[in-house]
XYZ file of C-alpha atoms in Angstrom:
572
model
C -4.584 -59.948 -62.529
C -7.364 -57.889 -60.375
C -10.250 -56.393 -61.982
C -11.667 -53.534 -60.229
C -15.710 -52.017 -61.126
C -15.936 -48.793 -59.218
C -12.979 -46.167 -57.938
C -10.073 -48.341 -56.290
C -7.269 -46.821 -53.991
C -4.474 -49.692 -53.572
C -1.312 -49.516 -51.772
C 1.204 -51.970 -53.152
C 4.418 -53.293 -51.350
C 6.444 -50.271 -53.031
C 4.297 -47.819 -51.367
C 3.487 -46.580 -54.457
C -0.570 -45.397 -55.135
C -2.099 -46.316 -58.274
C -6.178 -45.066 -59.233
C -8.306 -47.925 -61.286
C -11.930 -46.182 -62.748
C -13.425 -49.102 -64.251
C -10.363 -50.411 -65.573
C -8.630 -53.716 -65.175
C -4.594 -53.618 -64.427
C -2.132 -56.078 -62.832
C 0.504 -53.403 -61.325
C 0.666 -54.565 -57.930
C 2.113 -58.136 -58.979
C 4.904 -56.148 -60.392
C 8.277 -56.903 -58.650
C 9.393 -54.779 -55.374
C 10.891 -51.547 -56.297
C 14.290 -50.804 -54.118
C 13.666 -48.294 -51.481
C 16.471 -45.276 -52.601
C 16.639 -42.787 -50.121
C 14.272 -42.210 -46.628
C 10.584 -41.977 -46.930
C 9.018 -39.228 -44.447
C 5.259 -38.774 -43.477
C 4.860 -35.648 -41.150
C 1.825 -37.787 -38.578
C 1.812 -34.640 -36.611
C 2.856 -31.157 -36.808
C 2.750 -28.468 -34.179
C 1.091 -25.001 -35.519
C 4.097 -22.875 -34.676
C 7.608 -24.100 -35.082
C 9.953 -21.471 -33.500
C 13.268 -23.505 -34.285
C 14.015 -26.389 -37.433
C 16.747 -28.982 -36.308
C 19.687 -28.388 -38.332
C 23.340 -30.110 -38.845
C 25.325 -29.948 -35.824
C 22.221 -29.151 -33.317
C 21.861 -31.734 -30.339
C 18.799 -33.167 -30.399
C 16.172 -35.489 -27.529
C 13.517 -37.467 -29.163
C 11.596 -40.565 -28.626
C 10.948 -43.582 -31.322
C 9.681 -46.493 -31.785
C 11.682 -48.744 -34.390
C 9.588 -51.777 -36.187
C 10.347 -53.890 -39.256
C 8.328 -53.528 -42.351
C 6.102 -56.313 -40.795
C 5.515 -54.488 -37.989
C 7.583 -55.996 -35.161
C 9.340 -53.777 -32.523
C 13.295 -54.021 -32.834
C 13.940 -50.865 -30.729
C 12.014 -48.484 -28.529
C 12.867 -45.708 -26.561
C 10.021 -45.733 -24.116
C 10.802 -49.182 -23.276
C 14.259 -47.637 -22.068
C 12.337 -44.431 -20.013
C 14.732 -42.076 -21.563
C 14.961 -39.803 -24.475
C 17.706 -40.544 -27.339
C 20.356 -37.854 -27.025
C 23.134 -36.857 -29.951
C 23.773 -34.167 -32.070
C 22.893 -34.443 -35.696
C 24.936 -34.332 -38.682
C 27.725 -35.726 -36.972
C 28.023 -39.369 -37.721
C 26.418 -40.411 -33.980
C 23.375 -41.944 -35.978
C 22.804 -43.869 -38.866
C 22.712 -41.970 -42.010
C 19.240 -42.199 -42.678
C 18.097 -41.040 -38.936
C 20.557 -38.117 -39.419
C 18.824 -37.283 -42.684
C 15.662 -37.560 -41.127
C 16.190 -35.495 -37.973
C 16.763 -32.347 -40.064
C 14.417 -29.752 -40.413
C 11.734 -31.083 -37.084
C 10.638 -28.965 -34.661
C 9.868 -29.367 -31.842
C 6.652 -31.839 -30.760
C 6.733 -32.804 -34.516
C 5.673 -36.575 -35.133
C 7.302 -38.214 -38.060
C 6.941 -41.642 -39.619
C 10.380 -42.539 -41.257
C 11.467 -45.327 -43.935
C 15.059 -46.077 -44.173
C 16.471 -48.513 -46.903
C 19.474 -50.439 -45.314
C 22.034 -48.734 -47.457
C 21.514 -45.756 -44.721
C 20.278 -48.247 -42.236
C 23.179 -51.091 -40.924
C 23.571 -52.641 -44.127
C 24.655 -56.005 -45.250
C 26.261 -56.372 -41.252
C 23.011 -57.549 -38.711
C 22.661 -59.318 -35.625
C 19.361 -57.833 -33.877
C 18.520 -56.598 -37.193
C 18.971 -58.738 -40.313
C 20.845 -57.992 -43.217
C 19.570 -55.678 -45.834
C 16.363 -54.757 -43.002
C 14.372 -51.695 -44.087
C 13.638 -49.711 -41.048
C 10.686 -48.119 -39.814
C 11.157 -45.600 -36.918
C 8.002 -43.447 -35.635
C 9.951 -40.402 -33.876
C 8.906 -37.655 -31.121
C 11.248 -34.584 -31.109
C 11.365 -33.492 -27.835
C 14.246 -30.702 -27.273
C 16.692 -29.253 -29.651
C 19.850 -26.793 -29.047
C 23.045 -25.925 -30.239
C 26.455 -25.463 -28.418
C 26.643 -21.970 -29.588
C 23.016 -21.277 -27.986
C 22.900 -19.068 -25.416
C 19.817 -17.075 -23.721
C 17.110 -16.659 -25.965
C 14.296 -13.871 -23.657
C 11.057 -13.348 -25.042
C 9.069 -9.911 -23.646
C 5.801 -10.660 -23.839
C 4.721 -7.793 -21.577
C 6.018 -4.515 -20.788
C 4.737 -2.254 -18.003
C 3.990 1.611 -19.548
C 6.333 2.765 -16.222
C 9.610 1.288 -15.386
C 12.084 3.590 -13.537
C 14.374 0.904 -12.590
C 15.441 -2.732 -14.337
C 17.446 -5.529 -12.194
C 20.803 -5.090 -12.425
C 23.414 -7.633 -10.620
C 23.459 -7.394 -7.012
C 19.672 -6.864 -7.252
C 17.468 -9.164 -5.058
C 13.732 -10.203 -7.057
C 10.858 -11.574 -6.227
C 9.066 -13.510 -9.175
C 6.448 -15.874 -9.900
C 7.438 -18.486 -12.688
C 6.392 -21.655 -14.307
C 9.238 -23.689 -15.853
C 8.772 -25.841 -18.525
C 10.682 -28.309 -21.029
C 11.362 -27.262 -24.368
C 7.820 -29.327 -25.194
C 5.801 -27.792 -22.870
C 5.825 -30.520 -20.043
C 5.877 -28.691 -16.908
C 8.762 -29.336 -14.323
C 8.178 -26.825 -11.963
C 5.703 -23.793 -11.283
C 6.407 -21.406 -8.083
C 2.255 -20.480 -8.609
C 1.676 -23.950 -7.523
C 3.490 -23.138 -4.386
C 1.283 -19.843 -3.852
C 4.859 -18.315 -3.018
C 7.173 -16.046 -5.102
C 11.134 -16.997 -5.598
C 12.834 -14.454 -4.076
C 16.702 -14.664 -4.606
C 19.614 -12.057 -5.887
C 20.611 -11.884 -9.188
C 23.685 -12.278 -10.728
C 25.745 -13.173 -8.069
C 25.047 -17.393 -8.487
C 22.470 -18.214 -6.148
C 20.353 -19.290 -9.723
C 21.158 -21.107 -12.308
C 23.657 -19.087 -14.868
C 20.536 -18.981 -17.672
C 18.022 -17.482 -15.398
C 21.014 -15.339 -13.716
C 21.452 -13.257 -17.524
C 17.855 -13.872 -18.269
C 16.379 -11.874 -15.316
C 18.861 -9.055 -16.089
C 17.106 -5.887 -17.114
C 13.713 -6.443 -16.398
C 10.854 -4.368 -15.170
C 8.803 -4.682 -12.276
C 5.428 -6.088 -13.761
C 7.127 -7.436 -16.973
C 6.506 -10.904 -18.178
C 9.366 -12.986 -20.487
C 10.070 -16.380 -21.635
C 13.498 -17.215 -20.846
C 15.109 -19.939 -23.199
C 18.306 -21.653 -22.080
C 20.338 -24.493 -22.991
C 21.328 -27.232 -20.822
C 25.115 -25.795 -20.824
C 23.199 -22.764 -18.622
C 20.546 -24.460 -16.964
C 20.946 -28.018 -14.996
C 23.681 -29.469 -17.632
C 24.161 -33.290 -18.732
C 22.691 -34.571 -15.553
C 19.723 -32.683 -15.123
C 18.225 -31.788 -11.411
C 17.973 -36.087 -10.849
C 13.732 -35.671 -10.849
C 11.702 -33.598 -13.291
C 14.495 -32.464 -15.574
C 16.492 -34.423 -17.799
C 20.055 -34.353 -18.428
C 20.602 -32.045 -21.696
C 17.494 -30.574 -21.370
C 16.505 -26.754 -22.489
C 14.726 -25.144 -20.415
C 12.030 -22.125 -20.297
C 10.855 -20.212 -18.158
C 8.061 -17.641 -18.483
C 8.540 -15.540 -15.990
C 6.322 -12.441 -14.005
C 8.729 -10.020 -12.282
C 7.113 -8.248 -9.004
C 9.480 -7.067 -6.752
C 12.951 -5.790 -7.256
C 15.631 -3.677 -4.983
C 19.120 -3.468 -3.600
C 20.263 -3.935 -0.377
C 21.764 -0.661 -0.844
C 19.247 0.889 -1.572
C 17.371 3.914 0.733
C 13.482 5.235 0.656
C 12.646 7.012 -2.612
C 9.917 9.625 -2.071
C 8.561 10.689 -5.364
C 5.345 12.457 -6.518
C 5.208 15.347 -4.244
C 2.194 17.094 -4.473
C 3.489 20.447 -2.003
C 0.506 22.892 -1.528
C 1.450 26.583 -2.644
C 1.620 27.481 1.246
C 3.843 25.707 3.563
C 4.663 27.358 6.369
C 6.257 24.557 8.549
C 7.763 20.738 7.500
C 8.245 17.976 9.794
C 10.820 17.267 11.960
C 11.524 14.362 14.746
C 9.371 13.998 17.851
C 6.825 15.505 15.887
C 2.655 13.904 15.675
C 1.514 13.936 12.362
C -2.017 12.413 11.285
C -1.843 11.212 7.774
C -3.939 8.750 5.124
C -2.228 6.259 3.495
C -3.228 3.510 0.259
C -0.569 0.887 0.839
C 0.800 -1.659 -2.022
C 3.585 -3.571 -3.187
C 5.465 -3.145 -5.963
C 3.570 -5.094 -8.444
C 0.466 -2.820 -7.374
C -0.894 -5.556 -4.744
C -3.054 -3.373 -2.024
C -2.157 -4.297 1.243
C -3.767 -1.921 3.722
C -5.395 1.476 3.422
C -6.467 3.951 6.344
C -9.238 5.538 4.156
C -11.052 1.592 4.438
C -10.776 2.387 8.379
C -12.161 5.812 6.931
C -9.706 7.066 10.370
C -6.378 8.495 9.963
C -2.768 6.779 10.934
C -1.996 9.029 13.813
C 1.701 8.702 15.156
C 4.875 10.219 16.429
C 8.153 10.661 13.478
C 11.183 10.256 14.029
C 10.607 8.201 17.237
C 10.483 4.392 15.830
C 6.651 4.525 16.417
C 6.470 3.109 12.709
C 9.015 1.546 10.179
C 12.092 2.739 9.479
C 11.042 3.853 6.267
C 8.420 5.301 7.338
C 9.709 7.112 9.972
C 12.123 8.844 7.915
C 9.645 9.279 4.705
C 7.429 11.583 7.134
C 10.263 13.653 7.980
C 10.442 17.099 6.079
C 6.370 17.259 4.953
C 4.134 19.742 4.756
C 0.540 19.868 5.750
C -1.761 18.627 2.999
C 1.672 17.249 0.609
C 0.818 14.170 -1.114
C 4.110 11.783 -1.619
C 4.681 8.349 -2.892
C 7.041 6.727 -0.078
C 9.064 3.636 -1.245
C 10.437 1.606 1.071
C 12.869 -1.916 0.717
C 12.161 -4.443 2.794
C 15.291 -3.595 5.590
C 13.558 -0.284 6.262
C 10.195 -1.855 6.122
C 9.381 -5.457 7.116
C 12.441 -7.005 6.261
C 12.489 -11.108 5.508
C 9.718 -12.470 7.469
C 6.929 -10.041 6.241
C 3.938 -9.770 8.298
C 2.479 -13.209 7.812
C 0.123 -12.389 6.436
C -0.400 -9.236 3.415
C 2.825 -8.464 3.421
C 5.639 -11.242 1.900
C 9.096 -11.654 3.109
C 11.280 -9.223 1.202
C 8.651 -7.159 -0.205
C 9.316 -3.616 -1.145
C 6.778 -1.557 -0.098
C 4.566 1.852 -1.529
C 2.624 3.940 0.319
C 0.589 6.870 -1.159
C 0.559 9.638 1.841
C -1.362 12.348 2.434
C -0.358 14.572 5.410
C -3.198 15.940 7.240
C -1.936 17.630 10.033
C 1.102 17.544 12.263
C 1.939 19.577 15.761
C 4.416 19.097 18.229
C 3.903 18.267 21.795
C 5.644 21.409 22.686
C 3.380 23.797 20.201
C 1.480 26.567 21.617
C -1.164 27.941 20.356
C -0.542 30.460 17.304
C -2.162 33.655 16.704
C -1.910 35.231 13.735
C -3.778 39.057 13.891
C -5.445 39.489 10.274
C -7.265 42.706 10.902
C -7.355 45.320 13.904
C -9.151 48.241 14.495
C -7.090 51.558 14.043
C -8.994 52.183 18.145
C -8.161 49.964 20.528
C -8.895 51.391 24.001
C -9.406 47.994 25.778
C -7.985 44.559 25.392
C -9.311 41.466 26.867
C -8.125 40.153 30.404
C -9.057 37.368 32.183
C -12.085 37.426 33.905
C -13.831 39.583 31.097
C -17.052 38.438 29.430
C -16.571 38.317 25.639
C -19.001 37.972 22.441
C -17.444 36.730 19.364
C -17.872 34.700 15.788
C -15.230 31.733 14.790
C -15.395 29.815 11.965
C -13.618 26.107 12.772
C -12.386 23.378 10.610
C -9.257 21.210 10.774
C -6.123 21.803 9.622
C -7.018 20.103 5.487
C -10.249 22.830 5.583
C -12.364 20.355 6.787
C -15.345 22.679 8.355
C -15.897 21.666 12.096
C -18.387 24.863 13.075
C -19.900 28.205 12.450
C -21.415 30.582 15.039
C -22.462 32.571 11.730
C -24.654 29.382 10.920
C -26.535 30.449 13.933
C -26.950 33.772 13.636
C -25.882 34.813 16.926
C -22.167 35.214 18.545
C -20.395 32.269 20.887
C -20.213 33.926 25.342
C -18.201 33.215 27.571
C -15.888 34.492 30.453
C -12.198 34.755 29.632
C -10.086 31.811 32.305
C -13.727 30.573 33.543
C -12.100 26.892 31.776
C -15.234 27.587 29.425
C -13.476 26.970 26.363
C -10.517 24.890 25.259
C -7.050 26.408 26.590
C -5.832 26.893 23.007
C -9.283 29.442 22.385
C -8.986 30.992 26.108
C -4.647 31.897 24.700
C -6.565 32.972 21.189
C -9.350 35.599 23.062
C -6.248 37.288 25.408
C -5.259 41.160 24.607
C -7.890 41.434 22.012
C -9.892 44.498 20.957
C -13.278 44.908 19.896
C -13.436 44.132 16.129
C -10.127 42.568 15.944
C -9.878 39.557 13.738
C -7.063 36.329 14.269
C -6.444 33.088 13.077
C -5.859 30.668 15.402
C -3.674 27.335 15.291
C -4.387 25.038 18.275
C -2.622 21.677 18.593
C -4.945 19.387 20.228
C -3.217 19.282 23.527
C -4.760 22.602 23.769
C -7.582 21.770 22.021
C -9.715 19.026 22.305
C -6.890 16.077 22.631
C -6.418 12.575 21.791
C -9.944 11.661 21.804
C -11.042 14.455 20.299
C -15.312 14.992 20.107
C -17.003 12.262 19.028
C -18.468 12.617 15.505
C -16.889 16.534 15.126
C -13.365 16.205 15.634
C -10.836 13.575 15.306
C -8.453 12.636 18.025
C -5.133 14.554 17.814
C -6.582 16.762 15.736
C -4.988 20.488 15.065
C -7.857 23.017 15.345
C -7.875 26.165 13.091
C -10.323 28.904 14.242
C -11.047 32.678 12.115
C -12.304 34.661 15.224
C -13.515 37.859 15.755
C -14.847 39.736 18.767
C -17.856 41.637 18.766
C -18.405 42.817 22.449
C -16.395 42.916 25.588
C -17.880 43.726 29.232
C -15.290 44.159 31.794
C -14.893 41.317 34.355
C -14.434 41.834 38.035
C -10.461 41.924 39.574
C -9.749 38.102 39.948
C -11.124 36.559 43.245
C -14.378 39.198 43.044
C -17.763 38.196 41.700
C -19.316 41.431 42.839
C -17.964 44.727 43.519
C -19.530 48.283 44.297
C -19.231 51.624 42.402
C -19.785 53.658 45.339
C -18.559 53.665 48.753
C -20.545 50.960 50.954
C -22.889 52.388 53.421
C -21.821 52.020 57.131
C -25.980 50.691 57.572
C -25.256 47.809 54.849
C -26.906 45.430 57.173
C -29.595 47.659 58.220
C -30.697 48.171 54.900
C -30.520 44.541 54.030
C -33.123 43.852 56.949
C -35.986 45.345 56.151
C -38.360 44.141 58.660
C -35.886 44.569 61.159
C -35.567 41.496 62.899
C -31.922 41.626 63.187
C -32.207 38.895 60.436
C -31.247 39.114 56.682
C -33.350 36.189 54.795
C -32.666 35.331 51.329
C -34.935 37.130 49.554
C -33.848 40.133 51.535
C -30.296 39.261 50.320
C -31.337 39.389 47.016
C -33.359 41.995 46.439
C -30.519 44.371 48.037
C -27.977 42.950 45.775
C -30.582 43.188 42.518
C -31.378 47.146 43.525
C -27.545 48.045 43.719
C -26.912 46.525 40.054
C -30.047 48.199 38.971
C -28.896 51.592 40.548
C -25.204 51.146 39.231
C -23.850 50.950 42.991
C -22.603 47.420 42.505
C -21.893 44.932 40.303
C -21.408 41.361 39.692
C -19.589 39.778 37.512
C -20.954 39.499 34.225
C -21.043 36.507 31.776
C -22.897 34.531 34.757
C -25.907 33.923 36.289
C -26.804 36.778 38.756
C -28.782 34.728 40.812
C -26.357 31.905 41.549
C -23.993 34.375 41.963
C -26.115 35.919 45.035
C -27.146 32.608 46.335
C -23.209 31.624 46.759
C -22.529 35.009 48.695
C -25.715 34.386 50.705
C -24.247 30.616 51.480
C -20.865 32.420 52.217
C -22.639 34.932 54.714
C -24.594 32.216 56.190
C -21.714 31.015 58.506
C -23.877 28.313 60.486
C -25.769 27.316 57.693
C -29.086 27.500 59.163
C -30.907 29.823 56.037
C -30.422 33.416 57.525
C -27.542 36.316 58.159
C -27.047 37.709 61.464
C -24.770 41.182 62.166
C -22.239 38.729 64.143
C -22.267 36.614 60.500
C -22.113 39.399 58.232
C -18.928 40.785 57.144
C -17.225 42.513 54.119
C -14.412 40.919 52.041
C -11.782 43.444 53.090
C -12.341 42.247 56.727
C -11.976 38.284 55.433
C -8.928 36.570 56.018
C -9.434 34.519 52.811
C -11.248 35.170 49.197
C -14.458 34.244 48.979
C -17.548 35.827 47.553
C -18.658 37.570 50.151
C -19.522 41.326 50.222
């Protein structure tokens, strides 16, 4: 007998619990009561349980087995492997296979098992008629009949295209045993596993379980043992008849088959011209992989890609994605990695086997054999003159580059832009542009920058290679003299030319004699020189021409007219 004066909790040998409040009892000198069927107390249970053990599934678990008193008969730690058997089949002791049923995985359970579903009356290790203790781990569970179980987790808003066998991937993983103890982990490796699909180069599990995905999509793929590394596991990290999963990030996928795509065309309403091989295009790119990793841009270089198509100046894929553009198109150029940078990558932004995207815009293009091209927008209904070379022109231009980018404005100024047609005052391209033109006429000019301001361009104004676009139109127009002439006369010349030059008549014709002759005769319309220049200079360098020995004045024996010159020069 026990007497107990405040709230008692006892545990007797039956494992039965009995409450005492201020009561006196004798039940735990009762006789032991035969243990009938298992006991089971759940020590630990995991919050989600995906998958109960039932009859027939194989199951890995750990356990410790103890008598009643506590000492260890059995232990599967001690061994450093997992118990492996299918339940429900007679491979166990009826009480284990009982107690097995219904765990999940990670579950902890403490298990009693009378010897009737123990070993009995027969012992050797264990004695006769032993109640059994076993505290048991479930580690893995499957079934023969499993096969891949995928779990999407993540699905991309845009997927135009899901792996299909034959397709080679690129994917970041980290593989795990059905109880979360990691075995592997390609993010550890900072290096995607790039392999095809479907063909056996993987395992047959993650072979069906990549099938179908998206680019950017994220799965856990379940397998069995039968479709992962079988009864022998890999010989390190994974087990023999172990499941496996996999959660998986897919980004990268193509075919070896498989061409550019050029998608998202953005063609502007006006497209005159496309590009074909040999020609030099200027174009922006963003560039990224598949997954959306930026790689390189030419905006950051705030500088345009400038290069020749169609030559092997760039990637394949490139190359031929820049065929057939227009100026100012926008297009989304995907490229596999044999067109692009094909198994070794760069080194460094780009993987091994990485498909490629580059967002384009096309800026300009020209080709080396381009001229310049006039287009006349307005002329005058009167059109008595056109422009030669040699003439001295006044006229307005607006400039910009070939995306409307505004270069310059002589109507920013106020006043018009001078200069003398083939004087090499102008870019070639404007000198082709101001030929045969009338007063008032109006053109649009398209100069490719051979004839324009070339590779280097002008520093700050306009970019190297650049296609110049110019809206021109001429306001005045003064004849020029015939080519070869920078002065002329009206009138016939006097027979006394040299005795009117030398006024003091010393037989001598100084400079300022020179000039002043030449200055009347403009100012009397008997002569003139030719205009866009500096009159001045002009007279200097037919005095210098006159002045055969040099020494600063013109005698008769030195002064001669043009007609009487064996070769041009500026002389009278």
């Amino acid at each position: 007998w026990m007497s107990f004066s405040s709230i008692t909790m006892i545990k007797c040998a039956q494992g039965v619990l009995y409450l005492s409040v201020l009561v006196t009892f004798a039940a735990c000198n009762a006789p032991p009561v035969p243990l009938d069927d298992i006991l089971i107390e759940k020590t630990s249970v995991p919050e989600q349980c995906v998958r109960a053990v039932k009859v027939g599934d194989f199951v890995r678990y750990h356990y410790i087995g103890t008598f009643p008193d506590g000492n260890k008969f059995d232990s599967s730690y001690d061994r450093g492997s997992t118990y492996n058997v299918f339940v429900g089949k007679k491979q166990l002791i009826e009480g284990m296979d009982k107690a097995l049923v219904g765990m999940c995985i990670n579950e902890r359970r403490l298990v009693k098992i009378p010897p009737q579903l123990a070993y009995g009356k027969q012992g050797d290790i264990i004695p006769p008629d032993s109640i059994l203790h076993f505290d048991v781990l479930l580690l893995d569970v499957w079934n023969p009949e499993d096969g891949v179980q995928i779990n999407t987790y993540h699905t991309p808003s845009v997927c135009s295209r899901k792996v299909e066998v034959s397709d080679y991937v690129r994917y970041h993983y980290n593989g795990t045993l059905l109880d979360g103890t990691l075995f592997d982990s390609s993010h550890t490796r900072m290096r995607t596993y790039d392999t095809y699909v479907g063909i056996g180069w993987l395992i047959a599990g993650m072979d069906q379980g990549l099938l179908g995905m998206c680019v950017g999509e994220r799965r856990i793929i379940t397998m069995p043992p039968s479709l992962g590394y079988g009864e022998n596991g890999d010989g390190s990290d994974i087990p023999g008849q172990a499941s496996l999963v996999f959660d998986v990030v897919l980004l990268d996928l193509h075919n070896p088959r498989d061409g550019i795509t050029v998608t998202n065309q953005v063609v502007p309403e006006s497209c005159t011209r496309k590009t074909v091989s040999g020609d030099y295009v200027r174009y922006h790119y963003n560039g990224s992989l598949l997954d959306g990793t930026f790689f390189d841009s030419s905006y950051s270089r705030n500088r345009t890609y400038d290069t020749y198509v169609g030559r092997g100046y760039v990637i394949a894929g490139m190359d031929e994605g820049l065929i057939g553009v227009c100026i100012g198109e926008r297009r989304t150029i995907t490229i596999p990695p044999h067109l692009g940078y094909g198994e070794e990558g760069t080194g460094t932004k780009i993987p091994g086997s990485a498909v490629l995207v580059f967002d384009v815009h096309i800026i300009d293009f020209h080709n080396p054999t381009d001229n310049t091209e006039i287009t006349v927008t307005f002329k005058p209904d009167e059109c008595d003159r056109q422009t030669k070379k040699g003439d001295f022109v006044k006229y307005h231009y607006n400039a910009s580059l070939m995306d409307g980018t505004s270069i310059d404005s002589t109507y920013n100024y106020g006043k018009t832009y001078n200069i003398v047609l083939g004087a090499n005052q102008v870019v070639p391209g404007m000198e082709d542009g101001l030929m045969d033109m009338c007063v008032g006429e109006r053109r649009h000019l398209v100069i490719p920058p051979h004839l324009g301001y070339g590779e280097r361009g002008v520093t700050g104004e306009v970019p190297g290679s650049a296609v110049l676009v110019f809206d021109i139109e001429l306001v005045e127009m003064e004849e020029g003299l015939p080519e070869g002439y920078m002065f002329i006369w009206n009138d016939e010349v006097s027979p006394d030319l040299f005795s009117e030059m030398d006024k003091n008549s010393d037989k001598e014709v100084e400079p300022s004699e020179f000039t002043d002759y030449i200055m009347r005769q403009v100012t009397e319309g008997k002569g003139r020189l030719a205009p866009g220049f500096d009159p001045y200079r002009i007279i200097d360098n037919m005095f210098s021409n006159q002045d055969r020995n040099g020494d600063g004045k013109i005698t008769e024996a030195e002064f001669k007219l043009k007609a009487d010159e064996a070769a041009a020069h500026d002389e009278l």
